[in-house]
CSV table of C-alpha atoms in Angstrom, one decimal:
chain,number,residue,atom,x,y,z
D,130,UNK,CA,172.5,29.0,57.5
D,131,UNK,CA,169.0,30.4,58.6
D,132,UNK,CA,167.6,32.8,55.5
D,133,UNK,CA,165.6,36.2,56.4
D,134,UNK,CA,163.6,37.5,53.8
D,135,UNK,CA,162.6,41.3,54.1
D,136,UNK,CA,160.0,42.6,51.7
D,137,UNK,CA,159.3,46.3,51.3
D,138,UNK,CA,155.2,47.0,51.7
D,139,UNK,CA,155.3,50.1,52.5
D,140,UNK,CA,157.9,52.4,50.7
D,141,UNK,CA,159.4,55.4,52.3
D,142,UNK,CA,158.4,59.0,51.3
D,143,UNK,CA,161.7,60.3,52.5
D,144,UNK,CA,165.5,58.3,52.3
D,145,UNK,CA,164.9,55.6,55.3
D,146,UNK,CA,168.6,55.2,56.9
D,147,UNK,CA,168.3,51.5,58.1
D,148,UNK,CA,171.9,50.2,59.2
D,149,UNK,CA,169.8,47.3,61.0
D,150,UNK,CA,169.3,45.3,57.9
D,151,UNK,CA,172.6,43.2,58.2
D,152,UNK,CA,173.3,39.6,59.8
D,153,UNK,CA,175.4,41.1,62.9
D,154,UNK,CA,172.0,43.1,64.0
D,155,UNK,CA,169.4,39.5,62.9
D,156,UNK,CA,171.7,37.3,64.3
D,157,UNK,CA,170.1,35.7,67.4
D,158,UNK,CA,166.7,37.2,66.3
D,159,UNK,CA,163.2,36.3,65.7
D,160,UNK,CA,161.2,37.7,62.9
D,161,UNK,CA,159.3,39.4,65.5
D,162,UNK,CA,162.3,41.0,67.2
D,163,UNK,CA,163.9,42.1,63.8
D,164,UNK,CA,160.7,43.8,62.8
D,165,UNK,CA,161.1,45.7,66.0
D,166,UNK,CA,164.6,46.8,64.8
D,167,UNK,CA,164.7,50.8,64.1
D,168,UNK,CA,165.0,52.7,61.2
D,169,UNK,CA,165.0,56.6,60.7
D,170,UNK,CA,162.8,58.3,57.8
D,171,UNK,CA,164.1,61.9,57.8
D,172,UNK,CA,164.4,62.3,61.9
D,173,UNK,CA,162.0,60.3,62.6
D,174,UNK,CA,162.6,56.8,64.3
D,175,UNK,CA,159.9,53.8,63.6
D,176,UNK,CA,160.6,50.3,63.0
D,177,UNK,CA,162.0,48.3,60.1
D,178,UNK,CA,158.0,46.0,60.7
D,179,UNK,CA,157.0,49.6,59.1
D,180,UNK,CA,158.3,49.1,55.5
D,181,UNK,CA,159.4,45.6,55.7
D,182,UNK,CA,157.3,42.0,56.1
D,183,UNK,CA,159.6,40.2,57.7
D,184,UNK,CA,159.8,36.0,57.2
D,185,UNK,CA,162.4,33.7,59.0
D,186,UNK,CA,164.5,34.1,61.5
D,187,UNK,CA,168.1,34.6,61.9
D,188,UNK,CA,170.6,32.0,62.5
D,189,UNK,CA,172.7,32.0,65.9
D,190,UNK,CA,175.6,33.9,64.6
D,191,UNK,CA,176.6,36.6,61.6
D,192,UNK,CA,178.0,33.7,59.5
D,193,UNK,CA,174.8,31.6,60.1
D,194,UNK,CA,172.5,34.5,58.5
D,195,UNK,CA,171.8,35.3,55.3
D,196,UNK,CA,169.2,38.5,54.3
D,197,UNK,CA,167.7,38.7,50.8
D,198,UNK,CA,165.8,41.9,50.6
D,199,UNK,CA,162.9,42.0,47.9
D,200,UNK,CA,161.3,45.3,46.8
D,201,UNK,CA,162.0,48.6,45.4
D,202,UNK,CA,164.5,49.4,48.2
D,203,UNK,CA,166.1,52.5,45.7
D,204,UNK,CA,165.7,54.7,48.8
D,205,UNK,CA,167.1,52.6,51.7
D,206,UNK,CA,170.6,53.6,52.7
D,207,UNK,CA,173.0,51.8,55.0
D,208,UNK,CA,171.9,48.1,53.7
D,209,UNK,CA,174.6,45.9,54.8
D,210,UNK,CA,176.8,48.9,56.7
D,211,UNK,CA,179.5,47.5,58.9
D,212,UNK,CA,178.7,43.4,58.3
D,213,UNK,CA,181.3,41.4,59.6
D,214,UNK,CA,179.9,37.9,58.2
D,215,UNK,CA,176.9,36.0,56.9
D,216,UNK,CA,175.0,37.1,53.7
D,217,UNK,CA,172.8,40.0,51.8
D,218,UNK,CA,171.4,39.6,48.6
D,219,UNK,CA,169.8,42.8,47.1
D,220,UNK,CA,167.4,42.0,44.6
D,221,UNK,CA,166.9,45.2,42.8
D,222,UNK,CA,168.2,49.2,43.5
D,223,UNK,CA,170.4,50.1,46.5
D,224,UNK,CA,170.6,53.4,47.7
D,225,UNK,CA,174.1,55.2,49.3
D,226,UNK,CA,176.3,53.7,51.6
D,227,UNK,CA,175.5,50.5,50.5
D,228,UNK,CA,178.3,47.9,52.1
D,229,UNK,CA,180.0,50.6,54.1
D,230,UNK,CA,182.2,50.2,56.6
D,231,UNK,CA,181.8,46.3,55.1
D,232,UNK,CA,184.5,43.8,57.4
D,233,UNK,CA,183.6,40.7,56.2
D,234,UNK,CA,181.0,38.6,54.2
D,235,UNK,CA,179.2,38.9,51.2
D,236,UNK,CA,177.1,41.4,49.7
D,237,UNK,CA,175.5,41.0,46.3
D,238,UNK,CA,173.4,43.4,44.8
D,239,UNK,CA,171.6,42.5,41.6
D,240,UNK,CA,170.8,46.0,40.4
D,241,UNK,CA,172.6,49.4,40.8
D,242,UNK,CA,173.7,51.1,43.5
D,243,UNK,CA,173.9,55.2,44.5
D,244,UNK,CA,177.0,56.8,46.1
D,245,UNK,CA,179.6,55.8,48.8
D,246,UNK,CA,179.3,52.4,48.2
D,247,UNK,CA,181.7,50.5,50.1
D,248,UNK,CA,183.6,53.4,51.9
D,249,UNK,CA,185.8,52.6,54.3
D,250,UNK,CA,185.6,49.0,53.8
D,251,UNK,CA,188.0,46.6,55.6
D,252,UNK,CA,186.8,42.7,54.5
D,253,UNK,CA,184.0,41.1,52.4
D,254,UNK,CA,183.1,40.6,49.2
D,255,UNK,CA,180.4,43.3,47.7
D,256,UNK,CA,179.7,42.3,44.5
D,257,UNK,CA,176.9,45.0,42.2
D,258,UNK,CA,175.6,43.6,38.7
D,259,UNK,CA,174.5,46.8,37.4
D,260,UNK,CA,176.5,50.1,38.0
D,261,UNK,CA,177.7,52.0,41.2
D,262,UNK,CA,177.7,55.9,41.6
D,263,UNK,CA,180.4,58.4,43.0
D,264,UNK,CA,182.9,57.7,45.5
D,265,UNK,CA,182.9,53.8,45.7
D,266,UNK,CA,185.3,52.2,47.9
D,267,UNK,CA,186.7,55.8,48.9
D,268,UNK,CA,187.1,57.8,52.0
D,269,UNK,CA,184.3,58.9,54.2
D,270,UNK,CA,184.2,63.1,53.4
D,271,UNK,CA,187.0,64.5,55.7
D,272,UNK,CA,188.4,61.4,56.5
D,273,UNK,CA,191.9,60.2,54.7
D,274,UNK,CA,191.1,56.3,55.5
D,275,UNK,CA,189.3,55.0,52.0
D,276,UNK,CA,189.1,51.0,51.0
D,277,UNK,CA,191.7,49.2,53.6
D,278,UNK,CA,191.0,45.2,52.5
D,279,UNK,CA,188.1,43.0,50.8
D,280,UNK,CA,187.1,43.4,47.0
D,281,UNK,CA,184.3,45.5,44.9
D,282,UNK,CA,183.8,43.9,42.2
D,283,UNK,CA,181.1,46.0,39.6
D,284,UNK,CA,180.2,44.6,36.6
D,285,UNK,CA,178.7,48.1,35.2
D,286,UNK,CA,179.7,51.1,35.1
D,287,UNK,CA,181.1,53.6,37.9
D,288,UNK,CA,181.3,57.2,38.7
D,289,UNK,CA,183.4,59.5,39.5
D,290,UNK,CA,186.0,59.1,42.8
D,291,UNK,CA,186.7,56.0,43.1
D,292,UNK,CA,189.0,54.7,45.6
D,293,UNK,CA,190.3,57.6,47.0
D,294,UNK,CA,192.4,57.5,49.7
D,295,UNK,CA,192.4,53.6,49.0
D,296,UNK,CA,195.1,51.4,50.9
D,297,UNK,CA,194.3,48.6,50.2
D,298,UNK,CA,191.9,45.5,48.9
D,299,UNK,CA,190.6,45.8,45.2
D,300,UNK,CA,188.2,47.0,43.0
D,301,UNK,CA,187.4,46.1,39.6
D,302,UNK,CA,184.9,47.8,37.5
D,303,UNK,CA,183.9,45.8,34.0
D,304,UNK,CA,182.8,48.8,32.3
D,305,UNK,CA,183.8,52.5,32.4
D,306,UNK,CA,185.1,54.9,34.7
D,307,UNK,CA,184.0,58.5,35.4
D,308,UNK,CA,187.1,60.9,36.5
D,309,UNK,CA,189.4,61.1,39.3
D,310,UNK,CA,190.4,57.5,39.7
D,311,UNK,CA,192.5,57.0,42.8
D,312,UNK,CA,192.9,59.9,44.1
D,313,UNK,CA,195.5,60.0,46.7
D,314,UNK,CA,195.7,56.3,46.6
D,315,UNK,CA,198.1,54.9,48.8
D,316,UNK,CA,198.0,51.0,48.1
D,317,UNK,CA,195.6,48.3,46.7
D,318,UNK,CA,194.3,47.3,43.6
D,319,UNK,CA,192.1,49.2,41.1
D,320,UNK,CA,190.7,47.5,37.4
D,321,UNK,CA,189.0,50.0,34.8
D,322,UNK,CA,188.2,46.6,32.1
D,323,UNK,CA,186.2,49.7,30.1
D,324,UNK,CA,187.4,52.9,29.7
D,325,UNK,CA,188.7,56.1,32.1
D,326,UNK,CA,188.5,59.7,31.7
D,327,UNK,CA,191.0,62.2,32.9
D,328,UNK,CA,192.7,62.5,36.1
D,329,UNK,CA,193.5,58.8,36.6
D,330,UNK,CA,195.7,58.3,39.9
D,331,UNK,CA,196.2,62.5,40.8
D,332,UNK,CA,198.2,62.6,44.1
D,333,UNK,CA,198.7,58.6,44.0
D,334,UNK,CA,201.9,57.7,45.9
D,335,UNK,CA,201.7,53.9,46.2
D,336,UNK,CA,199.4,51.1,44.7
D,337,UNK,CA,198.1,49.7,41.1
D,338,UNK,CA,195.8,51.3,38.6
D,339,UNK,CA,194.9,49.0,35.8
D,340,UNK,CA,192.9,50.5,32.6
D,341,UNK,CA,192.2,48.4,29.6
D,342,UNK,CA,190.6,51.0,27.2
D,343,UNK,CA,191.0,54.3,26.4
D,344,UNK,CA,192.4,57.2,28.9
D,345,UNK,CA,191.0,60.5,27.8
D,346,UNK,CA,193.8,63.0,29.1
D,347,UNK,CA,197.0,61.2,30.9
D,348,UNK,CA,198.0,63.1,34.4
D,349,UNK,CA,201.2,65.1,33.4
D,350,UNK,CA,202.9,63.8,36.2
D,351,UNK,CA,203.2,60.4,34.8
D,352,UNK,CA,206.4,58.9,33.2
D,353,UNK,CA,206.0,56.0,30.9
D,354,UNK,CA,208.7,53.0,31.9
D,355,UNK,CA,207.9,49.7,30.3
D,356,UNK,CA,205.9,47.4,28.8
D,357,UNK,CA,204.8,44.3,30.6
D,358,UNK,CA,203.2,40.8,30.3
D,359,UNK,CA,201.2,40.9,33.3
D,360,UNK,CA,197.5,38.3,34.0
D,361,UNK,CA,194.8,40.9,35.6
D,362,UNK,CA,191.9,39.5,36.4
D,363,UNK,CA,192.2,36.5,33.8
D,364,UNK,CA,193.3,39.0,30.9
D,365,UNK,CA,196.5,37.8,29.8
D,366,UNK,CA,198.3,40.9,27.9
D,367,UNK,CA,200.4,43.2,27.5
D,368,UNK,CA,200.4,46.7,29.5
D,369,UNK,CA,202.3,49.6,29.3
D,370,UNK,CA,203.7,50.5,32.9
D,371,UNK,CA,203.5,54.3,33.6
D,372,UNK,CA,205.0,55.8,37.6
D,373,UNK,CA,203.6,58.5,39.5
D,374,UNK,CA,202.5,60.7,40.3
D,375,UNK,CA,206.0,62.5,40.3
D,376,UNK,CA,204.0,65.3,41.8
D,377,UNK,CA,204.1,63.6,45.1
D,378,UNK,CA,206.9,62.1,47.7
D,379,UNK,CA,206.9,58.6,47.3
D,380,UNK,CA,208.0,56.5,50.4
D,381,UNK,CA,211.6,53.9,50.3
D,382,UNK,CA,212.2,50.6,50.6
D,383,UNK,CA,215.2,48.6,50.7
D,384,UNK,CA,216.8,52.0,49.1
D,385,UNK,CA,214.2,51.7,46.2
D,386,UNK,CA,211.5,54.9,45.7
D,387,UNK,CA,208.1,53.2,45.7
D,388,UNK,CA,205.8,54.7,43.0
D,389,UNK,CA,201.8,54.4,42.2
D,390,UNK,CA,202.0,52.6,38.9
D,391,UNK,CA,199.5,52.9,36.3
D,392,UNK,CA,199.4,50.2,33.5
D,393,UNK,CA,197.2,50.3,30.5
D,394,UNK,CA,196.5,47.7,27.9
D,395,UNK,CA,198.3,47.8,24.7
């Protein structure tokens, strides 16, 4: 695997949108050619040589590059948007959109991230140490397609909206949750190891919501049905299993009525 290393040296005054820096765009690239890559400050379109030095080149194919990105880079959107293979390691701040649109590879981010953070995404492993803002792993604004496949993992804390409109993949988030967990979830996998707040799952007809603390204010339209031994994430425990939300139609199958369930740790 052939290693890029981008180093911010000249930071942004406005939010620089720059969807180039993944390995599908350096794949097949010189150092030379990927400084050449665009990037847009506010409306304006200059190259990523602009903000970045830019060492190595990358390797013949997605999966043959790996980008580590060194700097403050707390206002540089888009890093890693739409990757289908190969590597990015952030080493500090991410700003939005961070892994969107994300097919395939792996993303690491060793500080926090800003908003939209893996919308939309369909493969990959995006993995931030520090804590991720509003709307991770949830629907583009107007859309109803959130996380499909692939797993966030966040071993902070999260905001508000996450996984709406999920269908599928996973998300776990080591420390708390802000409200409105799930919204509208229609499938896949989301772990709260901290606590939630209120509205947890509204408008959720199909899926799994795992929290292992507290829940501030349980949605009315959930119905407590059993406890259960379940391993989640390897916890071991026991979890009370509620269904819902009632407030919804919930699909068949094989005569059964599929439910979102929501199980909390006991």
């Amino acid at each position: 695997m052939e290693t890029v290393t981008l180093t911010m040296k000249n930071p942004p005054v406005l939010m620089l949108e720059a969807d180039h820096i993944s390995p599908d765009a350096f794949a097949g690239k010189t150092a030379a050619e990927i400084a050449a890559l665009h990037a847009y400050e506010g409306r304006e379109q200059f190259t990523l040589g602009k903000y970045f030095d830019v060492a190595g080149n990358g390797g013949k194919t997605a999966a043959e590059t790996k980008i580590v990105v060194k700097g403050d880079v707390s206002r540089v959107k888009y890093i890693g948007m739409k990757m289908t293979a190969g590597e990015v390691v952030v080493e500090n701040n991410a700003d939005m959109y961070t892994g969107a649109w994300m097919q395939g590879g792996k993303l690491l981010v060793k500080g926090s991230v800003d908003a939209f953070t893996g919308i939309g995404m369909i493969g990959g492993e995006l993995t931030i140490e520090g804590n991720a803002g509003n709307y991770l792993g949830a629907a583009y604004r107007g859309d109803w397609r959130g996380m499909q496949g692939g797993v966030i993992r966040v071993k902070g804390n999260a905001g508000s909206d996450i996984g709406t409109f999920m269908n599928g993949g996973t998300i776990i988030v080591e420390g708390n949750a802000d409200v409105h967990v799930g919204t509208h979830q229609e499938g896949g996998k989301i772990i709260v190891k901290g606590n939630g707040k209120s509205k947890i799952g509204g408008q959720m007809v199909e899926g799994e919501i795992y929290v292992f603390g507290t829940i501030d204010v349980m949605m009315p339209g959930y119905k407590y049905v059993q406890d259960e031994e379940l391993e989640v994430d390897g916890y071991k425990g026991r979890f009370a299993l509620y269904h819902g939300d009632l407030g919804e139609r919930h699909p068949k199958r094989k005569g059964q009525i599929v439910y979102g369930k929501l199980y909390q740790k006991i």
